[in-house]
Coordinates of C-alpha atoms and ligand atoms in Angstrom, one line a residue:
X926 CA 18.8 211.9 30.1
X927 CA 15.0 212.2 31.1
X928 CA 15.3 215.7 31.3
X929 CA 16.3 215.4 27.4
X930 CA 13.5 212.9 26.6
X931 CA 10.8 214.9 28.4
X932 CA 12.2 218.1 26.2
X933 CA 12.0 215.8 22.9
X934 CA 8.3 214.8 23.9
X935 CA 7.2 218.4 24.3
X936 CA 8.9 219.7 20.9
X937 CA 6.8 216.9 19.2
X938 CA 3.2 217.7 21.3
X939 CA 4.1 221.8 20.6
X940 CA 4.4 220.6 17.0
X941 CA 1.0 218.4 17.0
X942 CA -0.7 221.5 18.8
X943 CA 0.2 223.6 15.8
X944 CA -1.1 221.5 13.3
X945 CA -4.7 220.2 14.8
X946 CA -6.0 219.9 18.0
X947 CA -7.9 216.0 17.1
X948 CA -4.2 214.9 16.6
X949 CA -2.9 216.6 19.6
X950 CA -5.4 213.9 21.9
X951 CA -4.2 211.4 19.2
X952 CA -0.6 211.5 19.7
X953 CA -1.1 212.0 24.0
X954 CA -3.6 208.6 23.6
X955 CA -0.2 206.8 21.8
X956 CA 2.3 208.3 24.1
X957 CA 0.3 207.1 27.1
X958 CA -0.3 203.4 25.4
X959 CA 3.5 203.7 24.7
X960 CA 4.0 204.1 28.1
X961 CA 1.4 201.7 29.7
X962 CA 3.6 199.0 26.8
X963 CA 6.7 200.0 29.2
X964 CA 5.7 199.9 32.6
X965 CA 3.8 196.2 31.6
X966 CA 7.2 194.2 29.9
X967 CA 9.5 196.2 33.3
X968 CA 6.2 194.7 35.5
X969 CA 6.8 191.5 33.4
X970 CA 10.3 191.4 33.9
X971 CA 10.1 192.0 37.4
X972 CA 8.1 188.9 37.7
X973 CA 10.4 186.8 35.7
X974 CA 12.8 187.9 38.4
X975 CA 10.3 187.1 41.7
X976 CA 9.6 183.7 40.0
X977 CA 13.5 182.9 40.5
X978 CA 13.4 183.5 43.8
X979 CA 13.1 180.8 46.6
X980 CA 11.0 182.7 49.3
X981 CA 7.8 183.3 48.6
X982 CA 6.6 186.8 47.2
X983 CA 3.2 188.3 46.4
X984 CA 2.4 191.4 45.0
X985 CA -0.6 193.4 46.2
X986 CA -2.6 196.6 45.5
X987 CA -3.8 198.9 48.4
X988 CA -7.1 197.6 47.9
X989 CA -6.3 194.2 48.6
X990 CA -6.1 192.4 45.4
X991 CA -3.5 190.0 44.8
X992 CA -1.6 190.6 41.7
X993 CA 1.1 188.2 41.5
X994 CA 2.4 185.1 43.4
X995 CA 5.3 183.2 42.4
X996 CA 6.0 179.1 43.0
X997 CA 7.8 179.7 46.3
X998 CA 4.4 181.1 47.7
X999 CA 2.1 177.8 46.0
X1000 CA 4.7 176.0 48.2
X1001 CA 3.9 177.6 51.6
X1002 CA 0.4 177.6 50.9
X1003 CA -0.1 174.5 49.3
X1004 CA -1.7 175.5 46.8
X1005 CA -2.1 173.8 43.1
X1006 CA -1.8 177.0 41.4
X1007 CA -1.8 180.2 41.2
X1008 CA -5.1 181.0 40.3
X1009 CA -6.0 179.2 43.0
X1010 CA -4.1 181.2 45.5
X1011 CA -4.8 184.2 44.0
X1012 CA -8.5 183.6 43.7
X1013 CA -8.5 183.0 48.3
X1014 CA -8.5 186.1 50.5
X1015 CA -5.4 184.8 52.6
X1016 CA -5.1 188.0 55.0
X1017 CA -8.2 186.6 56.8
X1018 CA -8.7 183.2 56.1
X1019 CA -5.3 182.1 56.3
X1020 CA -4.0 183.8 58.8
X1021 CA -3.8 181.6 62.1
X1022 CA -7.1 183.1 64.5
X1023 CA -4.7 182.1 67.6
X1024 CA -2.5 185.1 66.4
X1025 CA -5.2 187.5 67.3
X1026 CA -6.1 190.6 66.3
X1027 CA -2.6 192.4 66.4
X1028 CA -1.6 190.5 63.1
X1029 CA -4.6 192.0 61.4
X1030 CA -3.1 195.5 62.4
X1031 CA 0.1 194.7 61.4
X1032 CA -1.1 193.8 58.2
X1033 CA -3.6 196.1 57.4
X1034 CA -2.8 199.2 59.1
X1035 CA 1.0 199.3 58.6
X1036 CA 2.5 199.6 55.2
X1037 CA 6.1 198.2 55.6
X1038 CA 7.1 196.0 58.6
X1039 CA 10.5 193.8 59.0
X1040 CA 10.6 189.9 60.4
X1041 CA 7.6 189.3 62.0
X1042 CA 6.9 186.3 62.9
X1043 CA 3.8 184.0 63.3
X1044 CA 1.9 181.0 61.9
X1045 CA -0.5 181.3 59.0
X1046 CA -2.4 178.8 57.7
X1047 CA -2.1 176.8 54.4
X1048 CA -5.3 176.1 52.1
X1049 CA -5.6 172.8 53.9
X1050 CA -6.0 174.6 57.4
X1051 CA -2.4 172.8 58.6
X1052 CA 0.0 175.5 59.8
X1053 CA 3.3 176.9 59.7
X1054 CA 5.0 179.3 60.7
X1055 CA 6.2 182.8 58.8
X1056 CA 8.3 185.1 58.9
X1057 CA 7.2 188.2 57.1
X1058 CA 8.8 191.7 55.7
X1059 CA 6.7 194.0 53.5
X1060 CA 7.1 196.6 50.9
X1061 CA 6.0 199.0 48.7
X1062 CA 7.8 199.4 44.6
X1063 CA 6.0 200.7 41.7
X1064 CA 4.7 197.7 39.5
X1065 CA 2.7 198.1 36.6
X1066 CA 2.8 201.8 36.8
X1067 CA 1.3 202.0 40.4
X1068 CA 2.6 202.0 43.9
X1069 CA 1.8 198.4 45.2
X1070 CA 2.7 196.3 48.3
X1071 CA 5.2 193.3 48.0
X1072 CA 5.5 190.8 50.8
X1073 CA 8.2 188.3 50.9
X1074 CA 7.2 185.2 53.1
X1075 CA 9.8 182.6 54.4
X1076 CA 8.8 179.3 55.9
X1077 CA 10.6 179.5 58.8
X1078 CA 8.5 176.0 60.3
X1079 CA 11.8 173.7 61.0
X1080 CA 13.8 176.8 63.1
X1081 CA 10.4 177.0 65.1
X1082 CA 10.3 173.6 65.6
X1083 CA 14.2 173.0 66.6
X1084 CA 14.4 176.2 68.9
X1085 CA 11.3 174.5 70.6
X1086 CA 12.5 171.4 71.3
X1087 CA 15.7 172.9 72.3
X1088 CA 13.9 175.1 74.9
X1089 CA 12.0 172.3 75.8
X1090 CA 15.5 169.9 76.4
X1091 CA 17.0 173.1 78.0
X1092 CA 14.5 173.4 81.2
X1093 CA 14.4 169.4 81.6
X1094 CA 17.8 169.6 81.5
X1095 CA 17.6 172.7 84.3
X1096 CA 15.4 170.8 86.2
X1097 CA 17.2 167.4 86.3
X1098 CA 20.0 169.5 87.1
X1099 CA 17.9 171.2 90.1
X1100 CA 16.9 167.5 91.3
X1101 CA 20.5 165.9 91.0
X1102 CA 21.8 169.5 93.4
X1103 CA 19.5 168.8 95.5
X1104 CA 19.6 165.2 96.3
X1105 CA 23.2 165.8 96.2
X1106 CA 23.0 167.9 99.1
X1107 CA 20.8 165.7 101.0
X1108 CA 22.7 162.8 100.9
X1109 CA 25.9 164.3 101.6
X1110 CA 24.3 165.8 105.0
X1111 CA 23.2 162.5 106.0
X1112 CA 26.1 160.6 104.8
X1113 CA 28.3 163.0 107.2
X1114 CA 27.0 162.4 110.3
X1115 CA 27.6 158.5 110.3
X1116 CA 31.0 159.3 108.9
X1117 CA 32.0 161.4 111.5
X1118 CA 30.5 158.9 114.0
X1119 CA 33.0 156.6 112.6
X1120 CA 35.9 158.4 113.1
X1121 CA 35.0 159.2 116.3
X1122 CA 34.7 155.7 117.4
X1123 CA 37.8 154.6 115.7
X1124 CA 39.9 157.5 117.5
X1125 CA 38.4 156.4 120.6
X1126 CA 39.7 153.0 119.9
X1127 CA 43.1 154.4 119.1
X1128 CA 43.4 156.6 122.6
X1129 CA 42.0 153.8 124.8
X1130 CA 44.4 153.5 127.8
X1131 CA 42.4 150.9 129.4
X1132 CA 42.1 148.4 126.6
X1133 CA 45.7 149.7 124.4
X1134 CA 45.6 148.3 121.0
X1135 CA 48.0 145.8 119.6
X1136 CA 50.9 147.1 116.3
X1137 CA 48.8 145.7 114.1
X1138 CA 45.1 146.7 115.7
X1139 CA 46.3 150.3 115.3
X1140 CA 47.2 149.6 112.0
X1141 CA 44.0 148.3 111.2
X1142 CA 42.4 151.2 112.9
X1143 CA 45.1 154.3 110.9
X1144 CA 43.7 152.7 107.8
X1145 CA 40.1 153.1 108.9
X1146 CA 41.0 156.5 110.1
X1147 CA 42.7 157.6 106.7
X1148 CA 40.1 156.1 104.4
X1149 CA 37.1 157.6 106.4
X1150 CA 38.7 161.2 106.8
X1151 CA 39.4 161.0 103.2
X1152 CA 35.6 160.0 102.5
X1153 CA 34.5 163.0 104.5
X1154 CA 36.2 165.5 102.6
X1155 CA 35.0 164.1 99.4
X1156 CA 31.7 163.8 101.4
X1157 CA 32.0 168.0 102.4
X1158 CA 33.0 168.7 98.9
X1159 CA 30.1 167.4 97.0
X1160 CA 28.0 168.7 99.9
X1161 CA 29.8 172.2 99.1
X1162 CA 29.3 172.1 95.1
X1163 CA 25.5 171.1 95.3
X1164 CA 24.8 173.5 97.8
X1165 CA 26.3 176.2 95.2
X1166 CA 24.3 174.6 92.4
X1167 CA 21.2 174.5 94.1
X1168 CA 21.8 178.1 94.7
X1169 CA 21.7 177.5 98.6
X1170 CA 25.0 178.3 100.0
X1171 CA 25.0 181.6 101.8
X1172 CA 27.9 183.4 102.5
X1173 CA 29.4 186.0 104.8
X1174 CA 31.3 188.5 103.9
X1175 CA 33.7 190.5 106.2
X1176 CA 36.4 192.4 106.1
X1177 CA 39.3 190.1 107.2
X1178 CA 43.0 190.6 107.9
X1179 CA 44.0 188.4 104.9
X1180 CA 48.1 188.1 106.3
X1181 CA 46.7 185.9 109.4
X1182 CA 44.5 183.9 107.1
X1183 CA 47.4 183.1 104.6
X1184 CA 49.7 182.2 107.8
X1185 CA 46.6 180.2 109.0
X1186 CA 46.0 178.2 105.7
X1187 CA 50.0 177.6 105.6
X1188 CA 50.3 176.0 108.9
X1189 CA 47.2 173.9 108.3
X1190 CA 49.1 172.4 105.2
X1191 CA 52.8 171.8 106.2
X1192 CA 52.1 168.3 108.1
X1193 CA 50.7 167.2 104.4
X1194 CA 53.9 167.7 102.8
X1195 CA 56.5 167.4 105.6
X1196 CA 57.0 163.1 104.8
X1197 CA 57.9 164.4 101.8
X1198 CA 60.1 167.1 102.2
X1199 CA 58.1 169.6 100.8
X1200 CA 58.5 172.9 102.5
X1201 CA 56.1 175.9 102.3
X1202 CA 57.4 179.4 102.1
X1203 CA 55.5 182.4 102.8
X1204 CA 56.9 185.6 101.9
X1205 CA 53.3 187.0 102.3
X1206 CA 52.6 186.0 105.8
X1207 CA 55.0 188.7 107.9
X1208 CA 54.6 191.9 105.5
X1209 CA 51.9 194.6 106.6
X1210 CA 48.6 193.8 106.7
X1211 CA 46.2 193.8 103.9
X1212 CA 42.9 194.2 104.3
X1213 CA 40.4 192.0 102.4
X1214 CA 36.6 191.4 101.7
X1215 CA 35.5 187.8 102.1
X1216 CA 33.6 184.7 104.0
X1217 CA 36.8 184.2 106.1
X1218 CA 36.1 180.4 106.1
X1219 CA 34.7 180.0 102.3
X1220 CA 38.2 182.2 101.6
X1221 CA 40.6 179.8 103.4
X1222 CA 39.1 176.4 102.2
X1223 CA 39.7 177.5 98.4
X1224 CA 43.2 178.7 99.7
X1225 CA 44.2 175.5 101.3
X1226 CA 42.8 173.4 98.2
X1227 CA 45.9 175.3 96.1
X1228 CA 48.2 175.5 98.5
X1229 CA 47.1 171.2 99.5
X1230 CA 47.7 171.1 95.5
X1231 CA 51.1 173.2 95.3
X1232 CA 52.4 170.2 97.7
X1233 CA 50.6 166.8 96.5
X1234 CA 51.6 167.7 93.0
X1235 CA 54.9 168.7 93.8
X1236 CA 58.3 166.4 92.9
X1237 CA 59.6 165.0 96.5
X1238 CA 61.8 168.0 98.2
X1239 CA 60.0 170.1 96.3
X1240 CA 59.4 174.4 97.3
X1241 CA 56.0 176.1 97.7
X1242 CA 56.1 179.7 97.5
X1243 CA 53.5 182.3 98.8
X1244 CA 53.4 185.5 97.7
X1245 CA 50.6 188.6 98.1
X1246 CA 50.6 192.1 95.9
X1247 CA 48.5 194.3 95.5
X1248 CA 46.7 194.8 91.7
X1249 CA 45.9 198.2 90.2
X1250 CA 42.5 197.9 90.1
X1251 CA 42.0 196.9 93.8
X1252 CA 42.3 193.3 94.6
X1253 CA 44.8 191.5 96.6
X1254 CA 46.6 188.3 94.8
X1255 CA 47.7 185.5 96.2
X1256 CA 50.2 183.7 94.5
X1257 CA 51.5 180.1 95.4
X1258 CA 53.6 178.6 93.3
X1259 CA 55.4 175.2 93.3
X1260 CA 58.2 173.5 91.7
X1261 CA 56.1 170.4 90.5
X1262 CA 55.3 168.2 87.9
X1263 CA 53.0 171.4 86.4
X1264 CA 50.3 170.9 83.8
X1265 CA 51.1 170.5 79.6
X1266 CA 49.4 173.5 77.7
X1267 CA 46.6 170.9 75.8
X1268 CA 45.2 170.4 79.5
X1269 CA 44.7 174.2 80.4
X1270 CA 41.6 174.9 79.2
X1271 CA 39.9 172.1 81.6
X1272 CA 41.6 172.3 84.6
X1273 CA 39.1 173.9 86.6
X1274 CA 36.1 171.2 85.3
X1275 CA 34.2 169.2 87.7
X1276 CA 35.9 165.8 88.0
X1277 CA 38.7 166.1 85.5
X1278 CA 42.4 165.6 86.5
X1279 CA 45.2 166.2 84.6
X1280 CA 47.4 163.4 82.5
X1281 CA 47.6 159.9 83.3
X1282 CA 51.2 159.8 84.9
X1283 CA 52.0 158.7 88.2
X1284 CA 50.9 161.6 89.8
X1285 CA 47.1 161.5 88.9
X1286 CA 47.4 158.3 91.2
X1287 CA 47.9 160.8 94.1
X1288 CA 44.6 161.4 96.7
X1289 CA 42.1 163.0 95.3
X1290 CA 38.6 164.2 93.1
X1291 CA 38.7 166.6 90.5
X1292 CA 36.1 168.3 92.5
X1293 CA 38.5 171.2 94.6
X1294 CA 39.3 173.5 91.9
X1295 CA 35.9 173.5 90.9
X1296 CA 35.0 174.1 94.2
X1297 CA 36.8 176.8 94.5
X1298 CA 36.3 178.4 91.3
X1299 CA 32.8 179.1 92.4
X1300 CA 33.6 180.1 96.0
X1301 CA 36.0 183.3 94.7
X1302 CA 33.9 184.0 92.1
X1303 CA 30.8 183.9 94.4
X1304 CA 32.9 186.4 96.6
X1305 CA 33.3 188.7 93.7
X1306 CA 37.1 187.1 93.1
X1307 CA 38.9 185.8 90.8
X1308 CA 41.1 182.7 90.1
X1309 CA 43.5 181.6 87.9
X1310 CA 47.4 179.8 87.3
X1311 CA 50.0 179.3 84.7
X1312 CA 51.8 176.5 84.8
X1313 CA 54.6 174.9 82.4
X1314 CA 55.3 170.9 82.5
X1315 CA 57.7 169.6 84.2
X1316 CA 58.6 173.2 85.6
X1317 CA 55.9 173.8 87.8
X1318 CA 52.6 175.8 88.6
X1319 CA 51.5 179.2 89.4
X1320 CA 48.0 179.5 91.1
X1321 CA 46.7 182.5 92.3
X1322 CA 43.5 184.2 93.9
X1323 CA 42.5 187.5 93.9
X1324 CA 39.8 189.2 96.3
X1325 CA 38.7 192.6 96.4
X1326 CA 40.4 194.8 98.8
X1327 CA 38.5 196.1 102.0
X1328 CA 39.0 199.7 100.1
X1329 CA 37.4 198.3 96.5
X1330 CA 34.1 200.4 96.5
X1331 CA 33.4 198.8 92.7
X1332 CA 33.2 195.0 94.2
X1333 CA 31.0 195.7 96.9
X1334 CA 26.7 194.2 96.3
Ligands
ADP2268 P1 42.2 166.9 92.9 O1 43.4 167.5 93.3 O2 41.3 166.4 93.9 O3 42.4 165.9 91.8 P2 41.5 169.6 91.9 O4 40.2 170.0 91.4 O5 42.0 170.3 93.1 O6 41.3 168.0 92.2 O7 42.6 169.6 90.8 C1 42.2 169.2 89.5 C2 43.4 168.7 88.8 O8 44.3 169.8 88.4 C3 44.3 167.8 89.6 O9 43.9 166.4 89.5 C4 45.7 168.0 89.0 O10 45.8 167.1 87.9 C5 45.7 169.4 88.5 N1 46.4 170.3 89.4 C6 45.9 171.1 90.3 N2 46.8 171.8 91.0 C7 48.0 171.5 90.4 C8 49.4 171.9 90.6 N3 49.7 172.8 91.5 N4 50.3 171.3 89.9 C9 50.0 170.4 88.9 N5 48.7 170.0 88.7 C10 47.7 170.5 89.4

């Protein structure tokens, strides 16, 4: 098509050439003015089209003079009109002096750039902030910049006072870890003095207590032991939180541990009926890597669970296999009141226990899964269940075999 046009132009210049040379400059001066006539309405029609748009957009030659603006750009300037706007050298004067020399760079020494962003400011010397991509096109018939300017003021704003909300947050948090911890230290050693004391009482055989002096004295001893573990687990969590619990990591015979963590929990559900078996216990030994004591407190929590939230006469099964890509899983399940699917997702929060049935009213926090989230996952495990209502639960834990080279620090 332009090929065509360009053939059609020639045929008529070749023609002009024959007849006169005066007319030949005569016909090139039209063609030329034709041309100028073209390039002008398309440069006018482009504008139309800027002037639509809602981000601001000024056209500019290589020299520096401005040669369009559209509303959007009297907006971010605050300017009255465009002559005004037009008429100020805005590269220097409006560009924010705190941005420093590198915005000068970028916009005198770079032709196109994408989404840079700083503050400029606007002809009353207030400031926002821009976010700027440039251009070149052909307007007018020449090649020209065009720069496309967004206020971007209220996302500034809103991601600063966000940042700002995140590290008071981070910092309250800090404080509230660590006073945590400090109180729970010396909260414990009264505690245990208690206890102490109130054994003695009980074990006395020069002043024996009276039935219901011993009974006074089992409640004092149930109540305080429970305080202490509540004590040692808040102790536990804000030692994690303030980033201060250290751990060490062994390899460890993991069937001893499992047997240990078993024995330690019958008693709980004997009164019950509750029996524990574990199938894991006698096979050969598996070889694990973990904090030995940080690895049998987050057991116990799930197996002290499999039995407190199991029906009366219920079964607790332990189980250990091997995964394919080198950790050992322990799985303990139970035949128990088990958790409905809506309360899956936040079993593991801080604090939260599941339904409001009977059994929430057994012992208990909200704090041990939590706990013991972080303590696998601090020893490069991993934890987990499945669980139906009414049915029963599943929880496992998995920690890297002594052989898994791809968990090791
Ligand atoms: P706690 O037992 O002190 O309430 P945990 O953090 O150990 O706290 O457990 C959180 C909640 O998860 C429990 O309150 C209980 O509702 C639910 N849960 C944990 N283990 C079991 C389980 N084996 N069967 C049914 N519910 C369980």
């Amino acid at each position: 098509m332009a090929a065509s046009r360009s053939k059609s132009v020639s045929k008529k210049l070749l023609k002009a050439e024959d007849d006169n040379p005066v007319r030949l400059r005569e016909r090139i001066v039209e063609l030329e003015r034709q041309l100028l006539d073209k390039q002008t309405s398309f440069g006018e029609q482009i504008e139309q089209i800027l002037e639509a748009c809602p981000i601001g957009v000024t056209i500019q030659d290589f020299d520096g003079n401005r040669l369009f603006v559209n509303e959007a750009q009297l907006k971010n300037f605050g300017a009255r009109s465009k002559e005004e706007l037009l008429s100020v050298n805005y590269n220097n004067s409006l560009v924010n002096p705190e941005d420093g020399v590198q915005l000068d760079v970028r916009i005198s020494g770079i032709v196109k750039f994408t989404d840079a962003e700083f503050h400029r400011k606007r002809l009353d010397n207030s400031k926002w902030w821009c976010l700027l991509n440039r251009n070149t096109i052909q307007y007018k018939g020449q090649e020209v910049y065009i720069a496309w300017l967004q206020d971007i003021t209220n996302r500034k704003d809103s991601d600063r006072l966000r940042e700002e909300a995140r590290k008071q947050a981070d910092k309250a948090n800090h404080s509230k870890s660590e006073f945590l911890a400090s109180m729970s230290h010396e909260l414990r050693t009264p505690m245990n003095a208690v206890l102490g004391f109130a054994q003695m009482l009980q074990f006395d055989p020069k002043n024996p207590l009276s039935t219901i002096q011993n009974e006074h004295v089992e409640n004092i001893l149930t109540g305080g032991h429970h305080l202490l573990e509540l004590i040692n687990e808040v102790l536990d969590l804000s030692k994690i939180e303030a980033q201060e619990l250290s751990l060490n990591v062994e390899t460890i015979a993991a069937n001893e541990v499992v047997a240990d963590c078993v024995r330690l929990t019958l008693p709980v559900g004997q009164h019950r009926g509750v029996s524990i078996n574990n199938t894991f216990g006698d096979g050969p030994t598996v070889f694990i890597r973990a904090d030995q004591m940080r690895f049998k407190q987050a057991l116990i929590n799930i197996l002290g669970n499999a039995v407190k939230y199991n029906k009366d006469s219920g079964t607790v099964t332990v189980k250990g296999l091997e995964t394919d890509d080198g950790f050992l899983r322990i799985c303990v399940t139970d035949t128990g009141v088990g958790i409905a699917e809506v309360e899956h997702d936040s079993v593991f929060e801080l604090f939260h226990r599941v339904g409001l049935g009977a059994m929430t009213s057994r012992e208990g926090t909200g704090i041990g899964l939590t706990v013991s989230k972080l303590l696998v996952e601090k020893m490069s495990g991993r934890i987990g269940f499945e669980s139906e209502e009414d049915v029963g639960s599943e929880f496992w834990i998995e920690m890297p075999l002594a052989t898994n080279i791809n968990t090791l620090d």
